[in-house]
PDB file of C-alpha atoms in Angstrom:
ATOM      1  CA  UNK A   1       0.313   0.132  -0.128  1.00  0.00           C
ATOM      2  CA  UNK A   2       1.052   3.360  -0.570  1.00  0.00           C
ATOM      3  CA  UNK A   3       2.811   5.646   1.651  1.00  0.00           C
ATOM      4  CA  UNK A   4       0.695   8.369   0.458  1.00  0.00           C
ATOM      5  CA  UNK A   5      -3.272   7.095   0.336  1.00  0.00           C
ATOM      6  CA  UNK A   6      -4.969  10.229   0.588  1.00  0.00           C
ATOM      7  CA  UNK A   7      -3.005  11.602  -1.978  1.00  0.00           C
ATOM      8  CA  UNK A   8      -3.462   8.780  -4.209  1.00  0.00           C
ATOM      9  CA  UNK A   9      -7.367   9.026  -3.551  1.00  0.00           C
ATOM     10  CA  UNK A  10      -7.203  12.352  -4.569  1.00  0.00           C
ATOM     11  CA  UNK A  11      -5.196  12.134  -7.269  1.00  0.00           C
ATOM     12  CA  UNK A  12      -6.501   9.040  -8.968  1.00  0.00           C
ATOM     13  CA  UNK A  13      -2.589   8.007  -8.994  1.00  0.00           C
ATOM     14  CA  UNK A  14      -3.189   4.799  -6.888  1.00  0.00           C
ATOM     15  CA  UNK A  15      -1.975   2.569  -8.892  1.00  0.00           C
ATOM     16  CA  UNK A  16       1.270   3.816  -9.243  1.00  0.00           C
ATOM     17  CA  UNK A  17       4.549   2.798  -7.067  1.00  0.00           C
ATOM     18  CA  UNK A  18       5.981   5.256  -4.537  1.00  0.00           C
ATOM     19  CA  UNK A  19       9.102   5.444  -6.527  1.00  0.00           C
ATOM     20  CA  UNK A  20       6.749   6.455  -9.425  1.00  0.00           C
ATOM     21  CA  UNK A  21       4.785   9.349  -7.672  1.00  0.00           C
ATOM     22  CA  UNK A  22       7.417  10.720  -5.779  1.00  0.00           C
ATOM     23  CA  UNK A  23      11.429   9.867  -7.676  1.00  0.00           C
ATOM     24  CA  UNK A  24      12.320   8.342  -4.240  1.00  0.00           C
ATOM     25  CA  UNK A  25      15.683   8.874  -2.525  1.00  0.00           C
ATOM     26  CA  UNK A  26      18.823   8.787  -3.731  1.00  0.00           C
ATOM     27  CA  UNK A  27      22.006   8.512  -2.042  1.00  0.00           C
ATOM     28  CA  UNK A  28      24.950  10.052  -3.747  1.00  0.00           C
ATOM     29  CA  UNK A  29      28.033   8.139  -2.888  1.00  0.00           C
ATOM     30  CA  UNK A  30      30.824  10.328  -1.409  1.00  0.00           C
ATOM     31  CA  UNK A  31      34.490   9.511  -1.148  1.00  0.00           C
ATOM     32  CA  UNK A  32      34.924   7.001   1.666  1.00  0.00           C
ATOM     33  CA  UNK A  33      36.704   9.998   3.936  1.00  0.00           C
ATOM     34  CA  UNK A  34      33.611  11.651   4.192  1.00  0.00           C
ATOM     35  CA  UNK A  35      31.485  10.299   7.329  1.00  0.00           C
ATOM     36  CA  UNK A  36      28.202  11.661   6.245  1.00  0.00           C
ATOM     37  CA  UNK A  37      25.496  11.071   3.455  1.00  0.00           C
ATOM     38  CA  UNK A  38      24.141  12.937   1.171  1.00  0.00           C
ATOM     39  CA  UNK A  39      20.790  12.166  -0.332  1.00  0.00           C
ATOM     40  CA  UNK A  40      18.303  13.628  -3.074  1.00  0.00           C
ATOM     41  CA  UNK A  41      15.103  13.713  -3.876  1.00  0.00           C
ATOM     42  CA  UNK A  42      11.987  15.648  -5.282  1.00  0.00           C
ATOM     43  CA  UNK A  43       9.705  18.118  -2.686  1.00  0.00           C
ATOM     44  CA  UNK A  44       6.394  15.595  -3.456  1.00  0.00           C
ATOM     45  CA  UNK A  45       9.272  12.832  -0.994  1.00  0.00           C
ATOM     46  CA  UNK A  46      10.558  15.175   1.138  1.00  0.00           C
ATOM     47  CA  UNK A  47       7.309  16.795   2.004  1.00  0.00           C
ATOM     48  CA  UNK A  48       5.500  14.370   3.763  1.00  0.00           C
ATOM     49  CA  UNK A  49       8.995  12.946   5.631  1.00  0.00           C
ATOM     50  CA  UNK A  50      10.341  16.090   6.779  1.00  0.00           C
ATOM     51  CA  UNK A  51       9.853  15.653  10.557  1.00  0.00           C
ATOM     52  CA  UNK A  52      10.906  12.136  10.619  1.00  0.00           C
ATOM     53  CA  UNK A  53      13.938  12.226  11.925  1.00  0.00           C
ATOM     54  CA  UNK A  54      15.280  11.244   8.603  1.00  0.00           C
ATOM     55  CA  UNK A  55      18.299  13.499   8.033  1.00  0.00           C
ATOM     56  CA  UNK A  56      20.291  16.014  10.656  1.00  0.00           C
ATOM     57  CA  UNK A  57      19.857  18.959   7.495  1.00  0.00           C
ATOM     58  CA  UNK A  58      17.503  19.443   4.851  1.00  0.00           C
ATOM     59  CA  UNK A  59      18.201  21.772   1.788  1.00  0.00           C
ATOM     60  CA  UNK A  60      15.598  22.915  -0.193  1.00  0.00           C
ATOM     61  CA  UNK A  61      15.851  24.648  -3.451  1.00  0.00           C
ATOM     62  CA  UNK A  62      12.652  25.142  -4.641  1.00  0.00           C
ATOM     63  CA  UNK A  63      10.586  28.416  -4.783  1.00  0.00           C
ATOM     64  CA  UNK A  64       7.711  29.256  -2.375  1.00  0.00           C
ATOM     65  CA  UNK A  65       5.535  29.091  -5.392  1.00  0.00           C
ATOM     66  CA  UNK A  66       6.227  25.775  -5.842  1.00  0.00           C
ATOM     67  CA  UNK A  67       5.175  24.651  -2.276  1.00  0.00           C
ATOM     68  CA  UNK A  68       2.146  26.855  -1.979  1.00  0.00           C
ATOM     69  CA  UNK A  69      -1.377  25.550  -1.766  1.00  0.00           C
ATOM     70  CA  UNK A  70       0.338  21.565  -1.520  1.00  0.00           C
ATOM     71  CA  UNK A  71       2.756  21.850   1.300  1.00  0.00           C
ATOM     72  CA  UNK A  72       1.659  23.872   3.755  1.00  0.00           C
ATOM     73  CA  UNK A  73       3.181  22.058   6.880  1.00  0.00           C
ATOM     74  CA  UNK A  74       6.686  21.619   5.436  1.00  0.00           C
ATOM     75  CA  UNK A  75       6.348  25.395   3.974  1.00  0.00           C
ATOM     76  CA  UNK A  76       5.398  26.672   7.593  1.00  0.00           C
ATOM     77  CA  UNK A  77       8.652  24.495   8.780  1.00  0.00           C
ATOM     78  CA  UNK A  78      10.781  26.073   6.275  1.00  0.00           C
ATOM     79  CA  UNK A  79       9.380  29.589   7.407  1.00  0.00           C
ATOM     80  CA  UNK A  80      10.222  29.127  10.651  1.00  0.00           C
ATOM     81  CA  UNK A  81      13.539  28.701  10.112  1.00  0.00           C
ATOM     82  CA  UNK A  82      14.740  25.411  12.129  1.00  0.00           C
ATOM     83  CA  UNK A  83      18.570  24.806  12.878  1.00  0.00           C
ATOM     84  CA  UNK A  84      18.318  21.596  10.386  1.00  0.00           C
ATOM     85  CA  UNK A  85      17.008  23.817   7.544  1.00  0.00           C
ATOM     86  CA  UNK A  86      18.553  25.554   4.469  1.00  0.00           C
ATOM     87  CA  UNK A  87      16.618  27.155   2.002  1.00  0.00           C
ATOM     88  CA  UNK A  88      17.831  29.006  -1.096  1.00  0.00           C
ATOM     89  CA  UNK A  89      15.093  29.199  -3.189  1.00  0.00           C
ATOM     90  CA  UNK A  90      16.354  28.510  -6.866  1.00  0.00           C
ATOM     91  CA  UNK A  91      13.771  29.453  -9.914  1.00  0.00           C
ATOM     92  CA  UNK A  92      13.948  26.369 -12.311  1.00  0.00           C
ATOM     93  CA  UNK A  93      16.421  25.502 -14.476  1.00  0.00           C
ATOM     94  CA  UNK A  94      18.919  28.286 -13.166  1.00  0.00           C
ATOM     95  CA  UNK A  95      21.534  28.806 -10.648  1.00  0.00           C
ATOM     96  CA  UNK A  96      22.451  31.400  -8.104  1.00  0.00           C
ATOM     97  CA  UNK A  97      24.512  33.694  -7.536  1.00  0.00           C
ATOM     98  CA  UNK A  98      28.287  32.067  -7.463  1.00  0.00           C
ATOM     99  CA  UNK A  99      29.079  33.241  -4.044  1.00  0.00           C
ATOM    100  CA  UNK A 100      25.546  31.782  -2.971  1.00  0.00           C
ATOM    101  CA  UNK A 101      25.988  28.313  -4.417  1.00  0.00           C
ATOM    102  CA  UNK A 102      30.036  28.329  -2.315  1.00  0.00           C
ATOM    103  CA  UNK A 103      28.080  29.384   0.051  1.00  0.00           C
ATOM    104  CA  UNK A 104      25.909  26.452   0.343  1.00  0.00           C
ATOM    105  CA  UNK A 105      28.117  24.033  -1.022  1.00  0.00           C
ATOM    106  CA  UNK A 106      30.742  24.731   1.884  1.00  0.00           C
ATOM    107  CA  UNK A 107      28.089  24.271   4.469  1.00  0.00           C
ATOM    108  CA  UNK A 108      27.090  21.517   3.093  1.00  0.00           C
ATOM    109  CA  UNK A 109      30.610  19.846   2.873  1.00  0.00           C
ATOM    110  CA  UNK A 110      30.881  21.043   6.677  1.00  0.00           C
ATOM    111  CA  UNK A 111      27.933  18.990   7.470  1.00  0.00           C
ATOM    112  CA  UNK A 112      28.806  16.049   5.282  1.00  0.00           C
ATOM    113  CA  UNK A 113      32.489  15.877   7.151  1.00  0.00           C
ATOM    114  CA  UNK A 114      30.469  15.719  10.481  1.00  0.00           C
ATOM    115  CA  UNK A 115      29.130  12.851  10.116  1.00  0.00           C
ATOM    116  CA  UNK A 116      25.330  14.456   9.057  1.00  0.00           C
ATOM    117  CA  UNK A 117      22.843  12.881   6.965  1.00  0.00           C
ATOM    118  CA  UNK A 118      22.321  15.841   4.538  1.00  0.00           C
ATOM    119  CA  UNK A 119      18.631  15.670   2.276  1.00  0.00           C
ATOM    120  CA  UNK A 120      19.386  18.282  -0.811  1.00  0.00           C
ATOM    121  CA  UNK A 121      15.838  18.533  -3.397  1.00  0.00           C
ATOM    122  CA  UNK A 122      14.314  20.713  -5.700  1.00  0.00           C
ATOM    123  CA  UNK A 123      10.766  19.618  -7.210  1.00  0.00           C
ATOM    124  CA  UNK A 124      12.019  16.718  -8.767  1.00  0.00           C
ATOM    125  CA  UNK A 125      15.189  16.014  -7.030  1.00  0.00           C
ATOM    126  CA  UNK A 126      16.959  15.818 -10.652  1.00  0.00           C
ATOM    127  CA  UNK A 127      18.445  19.412 -11.957  1.00  0.00           C
ATOM    128  CA  UNK A 128      18.778  22.239  -9.243  1.00  0.00           C
ATOM    129  CA  UNK A 129      19.732  19.217  -6.616  1.00  0.00           C
ATOM    130  CA  UNK A 130      21.808  17.511  -8.910  1.00  0.00           C
ATOM    131  CA  UNK A 131      23.693  20.066  -9.944  1.00  0.00           C
ATOM    132  CA  UNK A 132      24.033  20.799  -5.828  1.00  0.00           C
ATOM    133  CA  UNK A 133      25.165  17.285  -5.539  1.00  0.00           C
ATOM    134  CA  UNK A 134      27.523  17.218  -8.580  1.00  0.00           C
ATOM    135  CA  UNK A 135      29.186  20.719  -6.743  1.00  0.00           C
ATOM    136  CA  UNK A 136      29.755  19.273  -3.448  1.00  0.00           C
ATOM    137  CA  UNK A 137      31.639  16.183  -5.305  1.00  0.00           C
ATOM    138  CA  UNK A 138      33.888  18.589  -6.981  1.00  0.00           C
ATOM    139  CA  UNK A 139      34.430  20.380  -3.834  1.00  0.00           C
ATOM    140  CA  UNK A 140      35.164  16.743  -2.000  1.00  0.00           C
ATOM    141  CA  UNK A 141      37.791  16.582  -4.851  1.00  0.00           C
ATOM    142  CA  UNK A 142      35.640  14.785  -8.336  1.00  0.00           C
ATOM    143  CA  UNK A 143      36.649  15.925 -11.224  1.00  0.00           C
ATOM    144  CA  UNK A 144      33.519  17.034 -13.256  1.00  0.00           C
ATOM    145  CA  UNK A 145      33.228  14.170 -15.363  1.00  0.00           C
ATOM    146  CA  UNK A 146      33.426  12.660 -12.313  1.00  0.00           C
ATOM    147  CA  UNK A 147      31.149  14.150 -10.248  1.00  0.00           C
ATOM    148  CA  UNK A 148      28.268  14.551 -12.832  1.00  0.00           C
ATOM    149  CA  UNK A 149      28.163  10.406 -13.386  1.00  0.00           C
ATOM    150  CA  UNK A 150      27.992   9.467 -10.251  1.00  0.00           C
ATOM    151  CA  UNK A 151      25.136  12.283  -9.713  1.00  0.00           C
ATOM    152  CA  UNK A 152      23.836   9.854 -12.831  1.00  0.00           C
ATOM    153  CA  UNK A 153      24.286   6.763 -11.860  1.00  0.00           C
ATOM    154  CA  UNK A 154      23.104   7.289  -8.152  1.00  0.00           C
ATOM    155  CA  UNK A 155      19.953   9.070  -9.458  1.00  0.00           C
ATOM    156  CA  UNK A 156      19.226   8.426 -12.800  1.00  0.00           C
ATOM    157  CA  UNK A 157      18.619  11.702 -15.222  1.00  0.00           C
ATOM    158  CA  UNK A 158      19.871  13.621 -11.715  1.00  0.00           C
ATOM    159  CA  UNK A 159      22.437  16.402 -13.203  1.00  0.00           C
ATOM    160  CA  UNK A 160      22.609  19.819 -14.579  1.00  0.00           C
ATOM    161  CA  UNK A 161      19.414  20.434 -17.062  1.00  0.00           C
ATOM    162  CA  UNK A 162      20.477  23.691 -18.550  1.00  0.00           C
ATOM    163  CA  UNK A 163      23.917  24.933 -19.707  1.00  0.00           C
ATOM    164  CA  UNK A 164      23.564  27.530 -16.809  1.00  0.00           C
ATOM    165  CA  UNK A 165      23.821  24.593 -14.668  1.00  0.00           C
ATOM    166  CA  UNK A 166      26.576  23.001 -16.476  1.00  0.00           C
ATOM    167  CA  UNK A 167      28.472  26.002 -16.597  1.00  0.00           C
ATOM    168  CA  UNK A 168      28.570  26.305 -12.639  1.00  0.00           C
ATOM    169  CA  UNK A 169      29.608  22.768 -12.183  1.00  0.00           C
ATOM    170  CA  UNK A 170      32.737  23.959 -14.541  1.00  0.00           C
ATOM    171  CA  UNK A 171      33.101  26.700 -12.969  1.00  0.00           C
ATOM    172  CA  UNK A 172      33.220  25.384  -9.346  1.00  0.00           C
ATOM    173  CA  UNK A 173      35.670  22.736 -10.510  1.00  0.00           C
ATOM    174  CA  UNK A 174      37.981  26.063 -11.981  1.00  0.00           C
ATOM    175  CA  UNK A 175      38.022  28.379  -8.852  1.00  0.00           C
ATOM    176  CA  UNK A 176      36.192  31.269 -10.969  1.00  0.00           C
ATOM    177  CA  UNK A 177      33.967  33.406  -9.207  1.00  0.00           C
ATOM    178  CA  UNK A 178      31.397  36.160 -10.302  1.00  0.00           C
ATOM    179  CA  UNK A 179      27.791  36.257 -10.356  1.00  0.00           C
ATOM    180  CA  UNK A 180      26.636  33.685 -14.239  1.00  0.00           C
ATOM    181  CA  UNK A 181      25.713  35.285 -17.026  1.00  0.00           C
TER     182      UNK A 181
END
């Protein structure tokens, strides 16, 4: 039986598996020297489990309008700014400034090195979340190609979906600074 039983009855998608309904949660492989865990998912998966205690930190990359009206409890939790929540709204298929992403990635890496379980999500857990995960892996020492391959292997389809997202991952590797054009 689906853990989304109430939603399935309302939206007529009860025939779908949980994985088909919310995209599931996938763990991204990290270097063996990093004790924490990094997981990616879409907003549907996290919105019903954000208070489960499964993660030490939840990084939300969606804009408010993507949560309004459907995920009211999760939105209220984010608005309360608990210490385990990091909210960096990024417009779909776009990126934040290099400095904002650098700060986000630095915080994620520090948490991972401290042994924390970090969940990063966007709407579907693909583009914005995949780009962020690739930047984290680059910061942890992976090449761009290895980081992108790892993210795509661990969460099929995840990674940069737009040129500006791929450019940001490359700029992370090159150590370039400045706002994306």
